[in-house]
Coordinates of C-alpha atoms and ligand atoms in Angstrom, one line a residue:
M9 CA 89.1 -73.2 -10.9
V10 CA 88.2 -70.5 -8.5
R11 CA 84.8 -72.2 -6.2
T12 CA 81.6 -69.7 -6.4
L13 CA 79.0 -69.6 -3.7
R14 CA 75.3 -68.4 -3.9
F15 CA 73.3 -66.4 -0.9
D16 CA 70.0 -64.7 -0.9
V17 CA 71.9 -61.8 0.7
V18 CA 74.8 -61.7 1.8
V19 CA 76.5 -59.0 5.0
V20 CA 79.9 -58.2 4.5
G21 CA 81.2 -57.7 8.5
G22 CA 80.8 -59.1 11.9
G23 CA 80.2 -55.8 14.5
G24 CA 77.6 -55.0 16.2
A25 CA 75.9 -53.4 12.6
G26 CA 76.4 -56.1 10.7
T27 CA 75.5 -59.1 12.8
R28 CA 72.4 -57.0 13.1
A29 CA 71.3 -57.1 9.7
A30 CA 71.9 -60.8 9.2
I31 CA 69.2 -61.4 12.5
E32 CA 66.8 -59.0 10.7
A33 CA 67.3 -60.3 7.0
A34 CA 66.8 -63.9 8.7
R35 CA 63.5 -63.0 10.6
N36 CA 62.6 -61.0 7.7
N37 CA 62.4 -63.6 5.2
P38 CA 63.4 -67.7 6.7
D39 CA 63.2 -68.7 3.4
L40 CA 66.2 -67.2 2.0
E41 CA 69.9 -68.2 2.8
I42 CA 71.5 -65.9 4.6
L43 CA 75.7 -65.7 5.1
I44 CA 78.0 -63.1 7.2
I45 CA 81.3 -62.9 6.4
N46 CA 84.0 -61.1 8.9
Q47 CA 87.3 -60.3 8.5
G48 CA 88.2 -61.4 12.3
P49 CA 86.1 -63.7 15.1
I50 CA 82.7 -62.0 15.4
G51 CA 82.4 -60.8 19.1
R52 CA 85.9 -60.0 19.2
S53 CA 87.0 -58.3 16.3
G54 CA 86.1 -54.6 15.3
L55 CA 85.0 -51.8 17.4
T56 CA 81.4 -52.5 18.7
S57 CA 83.4 -54.8 20.3
M58 CA 86.1 -52.9 21.9
A59 CA 83.4 -49.9 22.6
N60 CA 82.8 -48.8 26.6
G61 CA 79.4 -48.9 26.0
G62 CA 77.8 -45.8 26.4
I63 CA 74.5 -46.1 24.5
H64 CA 71.7 -42.9 23.4
W65 CA 68.6 -43.3 23.7
V66 CA 65.6 -41.9 25.5
S67 CA 64.5 -43.8 27.8
H68 CA 63.3 -41.1 30.4
P69 CA 60.3 -39.5 30.9
E70 CA 61.4 -36.2 31.0
D71 CA 63.6 -36.5 28.1
S72 CA 61.8 -36.8 24.1
F73 CA 62.7 -38.4 20.9
E74 CA 63.0 -33.9 20.0
A75 CA 66.1 -33.6 22.4
H76 CA 67.8 -36.1 20.9
F77 CA 66.8 -34.9 17.6
E78 CA 68.1 -31.9 18.1
D79 CA 71.2 -32.8 19.5
I80 CA 72.8 -35.1 17.1
V81 CA 71.9 -32.5 14.7
R82 CA 73.5 -28.8 16.5
M83 CA 76.5 -31.3 17.3
G84 CA 77.4 -31.9 13.7
Y85 CA 77.1 -28.6 13.0
F86 CA 74.0 -29.5 10.7
L87 CA 75.4 -31.0 8.3
N88 CA 73.7 -34.3 9.3
D89 CA 71.2 -35.8 6.7
Q90 CA 67.9 -35.4 9.3
N91 CA 66.2 -38.5 7.9
L92 CA 68.6 -40.4 8.9
V93 CA 68.7 -38.9 12.5
E94 CA 64.7 -38.5 12.4
V95 CA 64.9 -42.9 12.5
L96 CA 68.0 -43.2 15.0
V97 CA 66.4 -41.1 17.5
H98 CA 62.7 -43.0 16.9
E99 CA 63.9 -46.3 16.4
A100 CA 67.1 -46.8 19.2
P101 CA 64.3 -47.6 21.8
E102 CA 63.0 -50.2 20.7
R103 CA 65.9 -52.1 19.2
A104 CA 68.3 -51.0 22.5
E105 CA 65.2 -52.4 24.8
E106 CA 65.5 -55.9 22.3
L107 CA 68.9 -56.4 22.9
I108 CA 68.5 -56.4 26.6
R109 CA 65.8 -58.9 26.1
W110 CA 68.0 -60.5 24.3
G111 CA 70.3 -61.1 27.1
A112 CA 72.5 -57.8 27.3
K113 CA 73.1 -56.2 30.7
V114 CA 72.7 -52.7 30.9
L115 CA 73.9 -51.0 33.9
M116 CA 71.1 -50.0 36.4
D117 CA 70.8 -47.9 39.6
G118 CA 68.2 -49.9 41.4
D119 CA 64.7 -50.2 39.1
K120 CA 66.1 -47.3 36.8
Y121 CA 68.9 -47.3 34.1
L122 CA 71.5 -45.6 35.0
L123 CA 71.8 -42.7 32.8
T124 CA 75.0 -40.3 32.0
D125 CA 76.5 -37.5 30.2
P126 CA 76.6 -34.1 31.8
K127 CA 74.5 -31.0 30.8
G128 CA 77.7 -29.4 28.1
S129 CA 78.6 -32.6 26.7
G130 CA 76.5 -31.3 23.5
C131 CA 73.6 -33.9 25.8
S132 CA 70.8 -31.4 27.0
F133 CA 70.1 -34.6 28.9
P134 CA 71.3 -37.1 30.5
R135 CA 71.1 -40.0 27.7
G136 CA 73.8 -42.4 27.8
H137 CA 73.1 -46.1 29.6
Y138 CA 75.8 -48.6 29.7
I139 CA 76.1 -51.9 27.6
P140 CA 79.6 -52.6 27.5
G141 CA 81.0 -53.7 23.8
A142 CA 82.1 -56.9 24.5
T143 CA 78.6 -57.7 26.6
F144 CA 76.7 -56.4 23.6
M145 CA 78.4 -58.6 20.6
A146 CA 78.8 -61.5 23.0
T147 CA 74.4 -61.2 22.6
L148 CA 74.0 -60.3 19.0
R149 CA 76.2 -63.4 18.6
K150 CA 74.0 -65.4 20.7
E151 CA 70.5 -63.9 19.1
L152 CA 72.5 -64.8 15.1
E153 CA 73.7 -68.5 15.7
R154 CA 69.6 -69.1 17.1
H155 CA 68.8 -68.6 13.4
K156 CA 69.0 -71.6 11.1
N157 CA 69.3 -69.8 8.0
I158 CA 72.4 -68.1 8.5
R159 CA 75.5 -69.4 7.8
I160 CA 78.9 -67.5 9.3
F161 CA 82.3 -67.4 7.2
E162 CA 84.6 -66.2 10.3
D163 CA 88.2 -65.7 8.9
F164 CA 87.1 -64.3 5.1
F165 CA 88.0 -61.4 3.9
V166 CA 86.5 -60.0 1.5
T167 CA 88.4 -58.4 -1.6
A168 CA 86.5 -56.8 -4.1
L169 CA 82.3 -56.4 -4.8
V170 CA 81.1 -57.5 -7.7
V171 CA 79.1 -55.5 -10.0
K172 CA 77.3 -55.6 -13.2
E173 CA 75.8 -52.9 -15.0
K174 CA 75.4 -50.7 -11.7
R175 CA 74.6 -53.7 -9.2
V176 CA 76.2 -54.9 -6.8
I177 CA 75.7 -58.9 -7.1
G178 CA 78.0 -60.1 -4.7
A179 CA 81.8 -60.1 -3.9
T180 CA 85.3 -62.2 -3.2
A181 CA 86.5 -62.8 -0.7
I182 CA 89.9 -65.1 1.0
D183 CA 88.9 -68.0 3.2
I184 CA 92.2 -67.4 5.5
R185 CA 91.9 -69.8 6.9
K186 CA 92.3 -72.2 3.5
G187 CA 93.7 -69.2 1.7
E188 CA 91.4 -70.4 -0.9
F189 CA 89.6 -67.4 -3.2
L190 CA 86.7 -67.8 -3.7
V191 CA 82.9 -65.9 -5.1
V192 CA 79.5 -65.1 -3.5
L193 CA 77.2 -64.1 -5.5
C194 CA 74.3 -62.7 -3.5
K195 CA 70.7 -60.9 -4.8
A196 CA 71.4 -58.1 -2.2
L197 CA 74.9 -57.1 -0.5
V198 CA 74.7 -55.5 2.9
L199 CA 77.8 -53.4 3.6
A200 CA 78.8 -52.7 7.3
T201 CA 82.2 -53.1 7.5
G202 CA 83.4 -50.2 9.7
G203 CA 85.6 -46.9 10.3
L204 CA 88.9 -46.3 8.9
G205 CA 91.2 -45.4 12.2
E206 CA 93.9 -46.9 11.3
I207 CA 94.3 -45.4 8.0
F208 CA 96.3 -43.0 10.9
L209 CA 98.9 -44.5 12.9
H210 CA 97.6 -43.1 16.1
T211 CA 94.1 -43.7 17.0
T212 CA 91.9 -45.3 19.1
N213 CA 90.6 -47.7 16.6
S214 CA 93.8 -50.3 17.3
P215 CA 94.7 -49.0 20.9
F216 CA 98.6 -49.7 21.7
G217 CA 99.2 -51.9 18.8
L218 CA 95.6 -54.0 18.9
R219 CA 94.8 -54.8 16.1
G220 CA 90.5 -53.2 15.5
Y221 CA 90.5 -54.3 12.5
A222 CA 89.6 -50.8 11.4
S223 CA 92.0 -50.6 7.8
G224 CA 88.7 -49.1 6.0
T225 CA 88.6 -51.4 3.2
G226 CA 85.5 -51.3 2.6
Y227 CA 85.3 -47.5 2.3
A228 CA 87.4 -49.1 -0.9
L229 CA 85.1 -51.7 -1.4
A230 CA 82.5 -49.1 -1.7
Y231 CA 84.2 -46.8 -3.8
N232 CA 85.5 -49.1 -6.0
A233 CA 82.3 -50.5 -7.1
G234 CA 81.1 -47.0 -8.0
A235 CA 79.3 -46.0 -4.9
E236 CA 79.5 -42.7 -3.8
L237 CA 80.7 -41.8 -0.3
I238 CA 80.3 -38.1 1.7
D239 CA 82.0 -36.1 3.6
M240 CA 85.0 -38.2 3.8
E241 CA 87.4 -35.4 5.3
M242 CA 85.1 -35.3 8.2
V243 CA 87.5 -38.3 10.9
Q244 CA 87.1 -37.5 14.7
F245 CA 89.9 -37.2 16.6
T246 CA 90.5 -37.2 20.3
G247 CA 93.2 -37.8 22.6
H248 CA 95.6 -40.7 21.5
Q249 CA 97.1 -42.0 25.0
L250 CA 100.7 -41.5 25.9
Y251 CA 100.7 -43.0 29.5
P252 CA 99.9 -45.0 31.1
P253 CA 99.4 -47.5 28.6
W254 CA 95.4 -48.8 28.8
P255 CA 95.0 -51.5 26.7
L256 CA 90.7 -50.7 26.8
G257 CA 88.8 -47.5 25.6
N258 CA 90.5 -44.4 25.9
L259 CA 91.5 -43.4 29.3
A260 CA 92.2 -39.9 28.0
L261 CA 88.4 -39.5 27.3
L262 CA 87.6 -41.1 30.2
S263 CA 89.5 -39.0 32.3
S264 CA 87.8 -35.7 31.4
L265 CA 84.0 -37.5 33.2
C266 CA 86.2 -37.6 36.5
G267 CA 86.1 -33.0 36.7
G268 CA 90.1 -34.1 36.0
K269 CA 92.3 -30.1 34.8
Y270 CA 93.8 -30.1 31.5
V271 CA 97.1 -28.7 31.5
N272 CA 100.2 -28.4 30.0
A273 CA 103.6 -29.4 30.1
L274 CA 104.1 -26.2 32.5
G275 CA 101.2 -27.1 34.2
Q276 CA 98.8 -24.0 32.9
E277 CA 95.2 -25.0 32.7
F278 CA 94.3 -25.1 29.3
L279 CA 90.7 -25.5 28.9
K280 CA 87.8 -25.6 31.1
L281 CA 85.6 -28.6 31.0
P282 CA 83.3 -29.5 29.3
Q283 CA 83.8 -28.9 26.0
P284 CA 82.3 -30.5 23.0
R285 CA 85.4 -33.3 21.7
D286 CA 86.5 -31.3 18.7
M287 CA 87.4 -28.2 21.0
I288 CA 89.6 -30.5 23.2
Q289 CA 91.6 -31.1 20.5
K290 CA 92.2 -27.8 19.0
L291 CA 93.0 -26.2 22.1
A292 CA 95.2 -29.1 23.2
Y293 CA 97.4 -29.2 19.5
K294 CA 97.2 -25.9 19.8
E295 CA 99.5 -25.8 24.1
I296 CA 101.6 -28.5 21.9
K297 CA 102.4 -25.7 18.2
E298 CA 103.1 -22.8 20.6
G299 CA 105.5 -25.1 22.7
R300 CA 103.7 -26.2 26.4
G301 CA 103.2 -29.5 25.4
S302 CA 105.3 -32.6 27.2
P303 CA 108.7 -33.9 26.0
R304 CA 106.3 -36.7 24.0
G305 CA 103.9 -34.2 22.5
G306 CA 101.1 -34.4 24.8
V307 CA 99.6 -32.3 27.3
F308 CA 97.7 -34.0 30.1
I309 CA 94.6 -34.3 32.6
D310 CA 95.5 -33.9 36.1
L311 CA 93.2 -36.7 38.5
S312 CA 94.6 -34.8 41.5
A313 CA 92.8 -31.4 40.8
S314 CA 89.4 -34.2 40.6
P315 CA 86.7 -33.0 42.8
L316 CA 86.2 -36.6 43.2
T317 CA 88.1 -38.8 45.9
R318 CA 90.1 -41.9 44.8
E319 CA 87.2 -44.0 45.1
E320 CA 84.6 -41.7 43.3
I321 CA 87.0 -41.7 40.3
E322 CA 87.7 -45.3 40.3
K323 CA 83.9 -45.6 40.4
N324 CA 83.3 -43.4 37.6
L325 CA 86.4 -45.1 35.1
R326 CA 85.5 -48.6 36.2
V327 CA 81.3 -47.6 35.6
S328 CA 82.7 -46.2 31.5
L329 CA 84.1 -49.0 31.1
G330 CA 81.1 -51.3 32.1
G331 CA 83.4 -53.0 34.8
E332 CA 80.0 -53.6 37.0
I333 CA 78.7 -55.6 34.7
A334 CA 82.0 -57.1 33.2
K335 CA 83.3 -59.4 36.1
G336 CA 87.4 -58.5 36.9
R337 CA 87.0 -56.7 33.9
W338 CA 88.6 -53.7 35.4
E339 CA 90.6 -54.9 37.5
L340 CA 91.6 -57.3 34.7
I341 CA 92.7 -53.5 33.4
K342 CA 94.2 -52.1 35.8
K343 CA 96.7 -55.0 36.5
M344 CA 97.3 -54.3 32.4
S345 CA 98.0 -50.5 32.8
V346 CA 101.2 -50.1 34.4
A347 CA 99.8 -46.7 36.3
K348 CA 99.3 -46.4 40.2
S349 CA 97.3 -47.9 41.8
D350 CA 95.3 -44.7 43.3
P351 CA 93.5 -42.3 40.4
K352 CA 94.3 -39.5 42.1
T353 CA 97.9 -39.3 41.8
W354 CA 97.2 -39.9 37.8
K355 CA 98.2 -37.5 35.0
V356 CA 97.1 -39.3 31.8
E357 CA 99.2 -37.8 28.5
F358 CA 97.8 -38.0 25.6
T359 CA 98.3 -36.2 21.9
P360 CA 95.2 -35.1 20.1
G361 CA 94.9 -36.9 17.1
G362 CA 93.7 -39.9 17.8
A363 CA 91.5 -40.8 14.8
H364 CA 88.2 -42.1 16.3
F365 CA 85.6 -42.1 14.2
C366 CA 84.5 -41.3 10.4
M367 CA 81.4 -39.0 10.4
G368 CA 81.8 -39.6 6.6
G369 CA 81.2 -42.9 4.0
V370 CA 78.7 -44.3 2.1
K371 CA 76.0 -42.2 1.3
I372 CA 73.0 -43.8 2.4
N373 CA 69.1 -43.2 2.4
E374 CA 66.3 -44.3 5.4
K375 CA 66.3 -48.0 3.6
C376 CA 70.6 -48.0 3.9
E377 CA 70.2 -48.6 -0.2
T378 CA 73.2 -47.3 -1.4
T379 CA 73.9 -45.2 -4.9
L380 CA 73.8 -48.8 -6.7
E381 CA 71.6 -51.4 -6.8
G382 CA 71.6 -54.7 -4.7
L383 CA 73.8 -52.3 -2.6
F384 CA 72.5 -52.0 1.8
A385 CA 75.0 -50.6 4.1
A386 CA 74.2 -50.0 7.4
G387 CA 77.2 -48.5 10.4
E388 CA 80.3 -46.7 10.7
V389 CA 81.1 -47.1 6.8
T390 CA 78.3 -45.2 6.1
G391 CA 78.3 -40.6 6.1
G392 CA 74.8 -38.3 6.6
L393 CA 73.9 -39.5 10.2
H394 CA 76.5 -37.6 12.6
G395 CA 77.1 -34.5 10.1
A396 CA 80.8 -33.1 11.1
N397 CA 81.2 -34.2 14.9
R398 CA 79.6 -37.5 15.8
M399 CA 77.8 -37.3 19.9
G400 CA 78.7 -40.3 22.1
G401 CA 76.8 -43.3 22.4
N402 CA 75.0 -42.7 19.1
A403 CA 77.8 -44.7 17.7
L404 CA 76.3 -48.1 19.2
S405 CA 72.9 -47.1 18.8
E406 CA 73.2 -46.4 15.1
T407 CA 74.2 -49.9 14.7
L408 CA 71.3 -51.4 16.2
V409 CA 68.9 -49.2 14.1
F410 CA 71.0 -48.9 10.6
G411 CA 71.6 -52.8 11.2
A412 CA 68.4 -54.1 11.8
R413 CA 67.2 -51.5 9.2
A414 CA 69.5 -53.0 6.2
G415 CA 68.9 -56.2 6.9
R416 CA 64.8 -55.4 5.9
F417 CA 65.4 -54.3 3.2
A418 CA 68.0 -55.6 1.8
A419 CA 65.9 -59.4 2.5
E420 CA 62.6 -57.4 0.7
H421 CA 65.0 -56.8 -2.2
A422 CA 66.1 -60.4 -2.5
K423 CA 63.1 -61.4 -2.3
D424 CA 62.1 -59.6 -5.7
S425 CA 65.3 -59.7 -7.2
R426 CA 67.6 -62.8 -9.2
F427 CA 71.1 -63.5 -9.0
F428 CA 73.8 -62.8 -11.8
E429 CA 76.2 -64.4 -13.1
A430 CA 80.5 -63.0 -12.7
D431 CA 82.5 -61.8 -15.7
R432 CA 84.3 -64.5 -16.4
E433 CA 87.2 -61.3 -16.8
F434 CA 86.8 -60.0 -13.6
V435 CA 87.2 -62.4 -11.4
D436 CA 90.3 -63.7 -13.1
T437 CA 91.8 -59.7 -12.9
E438 CA 91.2 -60.2 -9.3
F439 CA 92.6 -63.5 -9.0
Q440 CA 95.3 -62.0 -10.6
R441 CA 95.8 -58.9 -8.4
V442 CA 95.2 -60.7 -4.6
H443 CA 97.9 -62.7 -5.8
T444 CA 100.4 -60.7 -6.9
F445 CA 102.5 -60.3 -3.2
F446 CA 104.1 -63.4 -2.6
K447 CA 107.4 -62.1 -3.8
D448 CA 110.7 -64.1 -2.1
Q449 CA 111.8 -60.3 -2.0
G450 CA 110.1 -56.5 -1.1
V451 CA 108.9 -54.5 1.6
H452 CA 107.1 -55.6 4.3
P453 CA 102.7 -54.1 4.8
C454 CA 103.3 -53.4 8.4
V455 CA 107.0 -50.8 6.6
I456 CA 104.0 -48.5 4.2
R457 CA 101.2 -48.9 6.4
E458 CA 103.4 -46.7 9.1
R459 CA 104.5 -44.6 6.7
L460 CA 100.8 -44.1 5.2
G461 CA 99.6 -43.5 9.0
S462 CA 103.0 -41.7 9.8
L463 CA 101.5 -38.7 6.4
M464 CA 98.4 -39.4 7.8
C465 CA 98.7 -37.5 11.0
A466 CA 101.1 -35.0 10.4
N467 CA 99.0 -33.6 7.2
L468 CA 95.5 -35.0 8.0
G469 CA 94.8 -34.6 11.9
V470 CA 93.1 -32.2 13.9
I471 CA 94.8 -29.1 12.3
R472 CA 94.8 -28.7 8.6
N473 CA 96.4 -27.1 5.2
R474 CA 96.5 -26.9 2.0
E475 CA 100.7 -27.5 2.0
G476 CA 100.2 -30.0 4.1
M477 CA 97.3 -32.2 2.4
E478 CA 99.5 -31.3 -1.1
R479 CA 102.1 -32.8 0.7
A480 CA 100.1 -36.0 1.8
L481 CA 98.6 -36.1 -1.8
R482 CA 101.9 -36.7 -3.0
Q483 CA 103.0 -39.3 -0.3
I484 CA 100.5 -40.9 -0.7
E485 CA 101.4 -41.0 -4.4
D486 CA 104.5 -42.5 -4.0
L487 CA 103.4 -45.3 -1.9
K488 CA 100.8 -45.9 -3.8
G489 CA 103.8 -46.3 -6.7
Q490 CA 105.0 -49.0 -4.3
T491 CA 102.7 -51.7 -4.2
E492 CA 104.3 -53.9 -6.9
D493 CA 107.1 -53.6 -3.4
I494 CA 104.9 -54.8 -0.8
R495 CA 105.9 -58.9 -0.3
A496 CA 103.9 -61.1 1.6
P497 CA 105.6 -64.3 2.8
K498 CA 105.0 -67.9 0.2
F499 CA 102.3 -69.7 1.5
K500 CA 98.3 -68.8 1.3
R501 CA 97.0 -70.3 4.8
F502 CA 96.5 -68.6 7.9
N503 CA 99.0 -65.6 5.5
R504 CA 98.2 -63.3 8.1
L505 CA 100.6 -60.3 5.9
W506 CA 99.0 -61.2 3.3
I507 CA 95.6 -60.2 4.4
E508 CA 97.8 -57.2 5.7
A509 CA 99.2 -56.7 2.1
L510 CA 95.3 -56.4 0.7
E511 CA 94.7 -54.1 3.3
V512 CA 97.2 -52.0 2.6
A513 CA 96.6 -51.7 -1.3
S514 CA 92.6 -50.4 -0.5
M515 CA 93.7 -48.2 2.1
F516 CA 95.5 -45.8 -0.1
D517 CA 91.9 -45.6 -1.8
V518 CA 90.6 -44.2 1.9
A519 CA 93.7 -42.5 2.8
E520 CA 93.5 -40.1 -0.7
M521 CA 89.8 -39.9 0.0
V522 CA 89.5 -38.4 2.9
V523 CA 92.9 -35.8 1.6
R524 CA 91.1 -35.2 -1.8
S525 CA 87.5 -34.8 0.2
A526 CA 89.9 -32.3 3.0
L527 CA 90.8 -30.3 0.4
F528 CA 87.3 -30.0 -1.0
R529 CA 85.7 -28.3 1.5
E530 CA 86.9 -24.5 1.9
E531 CA 85.7 -24.4 5.4
S532 CA 86.5 -25.5 9.1
R533 CA 83.1 -27.4 10.5
G534 CA 83.1 -29.7 13.3
A535 CA 86.2 -31.7 12.9
H536 CA 87.5 -30.6 10.0
Y537 CA 89.4 -27.4 11.2
R538 CA 91.3 -25.6 8.0
E539 CA 93.7 -22.4 9.0
E540 CA 92.9 -21.0 5.8
Y541 CA 89.3 -21.0 6.2
P542 CA 89.0 -20.9 10.3
E543 CA 85.5 -20.0 9.6
T544 CA 82.1 -22.4 9.2
R545 CA 80.4 -20.8 5.9
K546 CA 77.0 -20.9 5.2
E547 CA 77.6 -21.6 1.0
W548 CA 79.3 -24.9 2.9
L549 CA 76.2 -26.0 4.2
K550 CA 76.9 -29.2 1.6
H551 CA 77.7 -32.6 1.3
T552 CA 81.0 -33.1 -0.1
C553 CA 80.6 -36.2 -2.6
V554 CA 83.3 -38.7 -4.6
R555 CA 82.7 -41.4 -6.5
K556 CA 85.5 -43.7 -9.1
Q557 CA 84.3 -42.2 -12.4
D558 CA 86.5 -43.2 -15.3
S559 CA 89.0 -44.9 -13.2
K560 CA 89.5 -41.1 -11.2
M561 CA 88.4 -39.6 -8.0
D562 CA 85.8 -37.4 -8.6
L563 CA 84.5 -34.6 -6.4
T564 CA 80.9 -32.9 -6.6
T565 CA 79.0 -32.0 -3.5
R566 CA 75.6 -32.5 -2.8
P567 CA 72.6 -30.5 -0.3
V568 CA 72.5 -31.9 3.6
V569 CA 68.8 -33.1 3.8
I570 CA 67.2 -30.8 6.2
T571 CA 63.9 -32.0 7.8
K572 CA 62.8 -30.0 10.8
L573 CA 66.4 -28.1 11.7
K574 CA 67.6 -25.2 9.4
C575 CA 71.2 -24.1 10.2
G576 CA 72.2 -20.7 11.9
H577 CA 72.9 -19.4 9.0
D578 CA 69.8 -18.7 7.9
Ligands
FAD623 C1 87.9 -47.3 21.8 C2 86.3 -47.4 20.7 C3 84.9 -46.9 22.1 C4 84.0 -47.0 21.2 N1 83.5 -46.2 22.9 C5 81.7 -46.2 21.9 C6 80.9 -45.8 23.0 O1 81.0 -46.6 24.1 N2 79.3 -45.7 22.4 C7 79.9 -45.4 21.2 O2 78.0 -45.0 20.7 N3 80.2 -45.5 20.1 C8 81.5 -45.9 21.0 N4 83.1 -46.3 19.6 C9 82.5 -46.3 18.1 C10 81.6 -47.6 18.4 O3 82.3 -48.4 18.8 C11 81.7 -48.1 16.5 O4 81.2 -47.2 15.7 C12 80.7 -49.1 15.9 O5 80.4 -50.1 17.1 C13 80.8 -49.4 14.4 O6 80.2 -50.6 14.5 P1 80.7 -51.9 13.2 O7 79.3 -52.7 12.9 O8 80.3 -50.3 12.0 O9 81.8 -51.6 12.7 P2 82.4 -52.9 14.0 O10 82.0 -53.2 15.4 O11 84.0 -52.8 13.5 O12 82.7 -54.2 12.8 C14 82.7 -54.4 11.4 C15 83.4 -55.2 11.2 O13 83.7 -55.8 9.1 C16 85.1 -56.5 9.4 N5 86.1 -56.5 8.0 C17 86.0 -54.8 8.4 N6 86.2 -55.5 6.5 C18 86.1 -56.5 6.2 C19 86.7 -57.1 5.3 N7 86.9 -56.8 4.0 N8 85.9 -57.8 4.8 C20 85.2 -58.6 5.6 N9 84.8 -58.5 7.2 C21 85.8 -56.9 7.2 C22 85.9 -56.1 10.5 O14 86.6 -57.9 11.2 C23 84.8 -55.9 11.7 O15 84.8 -56.8 12.5 C24 84.2 -46.6 20.0 C25 84.8 -47.2 19.3 C26 86.2 -47.3 20.1 C27 87.8 -47.4 19.1

């Protein structure tokens, strides 16, 4: 007998967006019962907790909402839904100040905020404040626990959304500690499951193998429920660090803030900063492809060429990592790395194509409503805000602004809604599916995960072409055919390999969405570069849309929402 629980609002995902959503739902209506479900411990799993902590909002009197808006849209190559961008820039200051009132420490310069982001990084005004991810999440967690009407389920993995007549009415989940499969019914569900970086072998989402819980299951949950997803081809890459090992944040990204020189294996400088993230990746890729890469397949940021002193470089890195706030963090990071202590001697080696952030995702409107009734979404799992390229610092503000909105509108929806019963047949089928992995012999899920990650890196990285993408599709099909062979050992309590097997099964859908959308978009724009179509094309200023139709992946397009700023094509 499968146990069924009932909550007015269920939030899936306990990162920045999900936690903020649960808090807002609870504040909006203290009579509602809210549940937040997270795969790991809230505050110590997910991408928010590992963020460096650069967070953008307009706080300086000489900065403006208009400038912030324009920076995001230009850096997004005009593929942004501008209604969402307007919401972000106008609400980010209030949401960030609120987080600070709740206790988050922000880096100060005397009695003013310390603001970073030089001109040229896409930011027309220094707008980057620093609240380290760990501090950000610790503050949200404390606030979450203050609300008596919020229940917290940690170490729970959601396996499917329950749908009735195109309405999301709940979810099925596994209590990882007990190994129990259960049904949770609700009147409104907020999906806030974060990114998909882990479908690529090289990713900042799992630095040096530390899991970031970013296997993208949320995209698959939405897809299989019938929701529409947009721009799934838009995956932002940064340098995947090869050397020195660096346990937190991305040293390759951070070193560029110190004015180091980008050099190939011959010591030749191949780009001049500042450059947007997508350009750095493309130029580094070209060096390696043309035979000027290192034996490990990388290029370098040579910090000896930095105009800064050793002390200044250290200070920059420490600030970027929030080390001024999270005391001891910087020293710990240095100890864990094998890098020599003088950063002026560092040549930071990286290879382009470390998946960092997905700009595409579940289609939402300003109320965080998706195309399915009862389903709301917020955070990295959604698409449309960042267009074809995300500017650093806007993902953290996104979690606060859209998390709060999703919570508020989900609570309002729940107030006027009722519970529906799950179809028995659906629950039985899902129960069977999740229990198919227990067997004596078969393939370890991590082997399949690694194969999938490798093929995605090889064919869907910084530079793409039809041949590679079609090869990727065939290889994904082959791997899918091996799903039945994936094996988890035969026990249920705290069986991480069981959850891993379930994640891998849904990663196929996520990878396929990325590949099919990338094949569909016949142009280059932002993070998506195709050799056959190197130009950005006016007729492609539209979203790619993917949706499940009669068990197949159906691709269409939809117009971009333009409220203010027209693209230079016109
Ligand atoms: C190394 C790194 C540094 C970054 N630095 C910055 C920065 O400085 N500034 C910035 O703006 N952005 C930064 N980003 C991006 C930013 O951190 C993320 O985009 C953002 O935090 C995502 O928040 P989220 O709430 O959407 O998802 P997350 O914080 O990832 O939370 C999602 C949660 O959902 C849970 N979950 C997923 N699937 C399931 C499931 N099936 N069942 C139950 N739970 C599930 C996961 O366990 C996870 O805890 C960085 C990203 C990385 C990887």
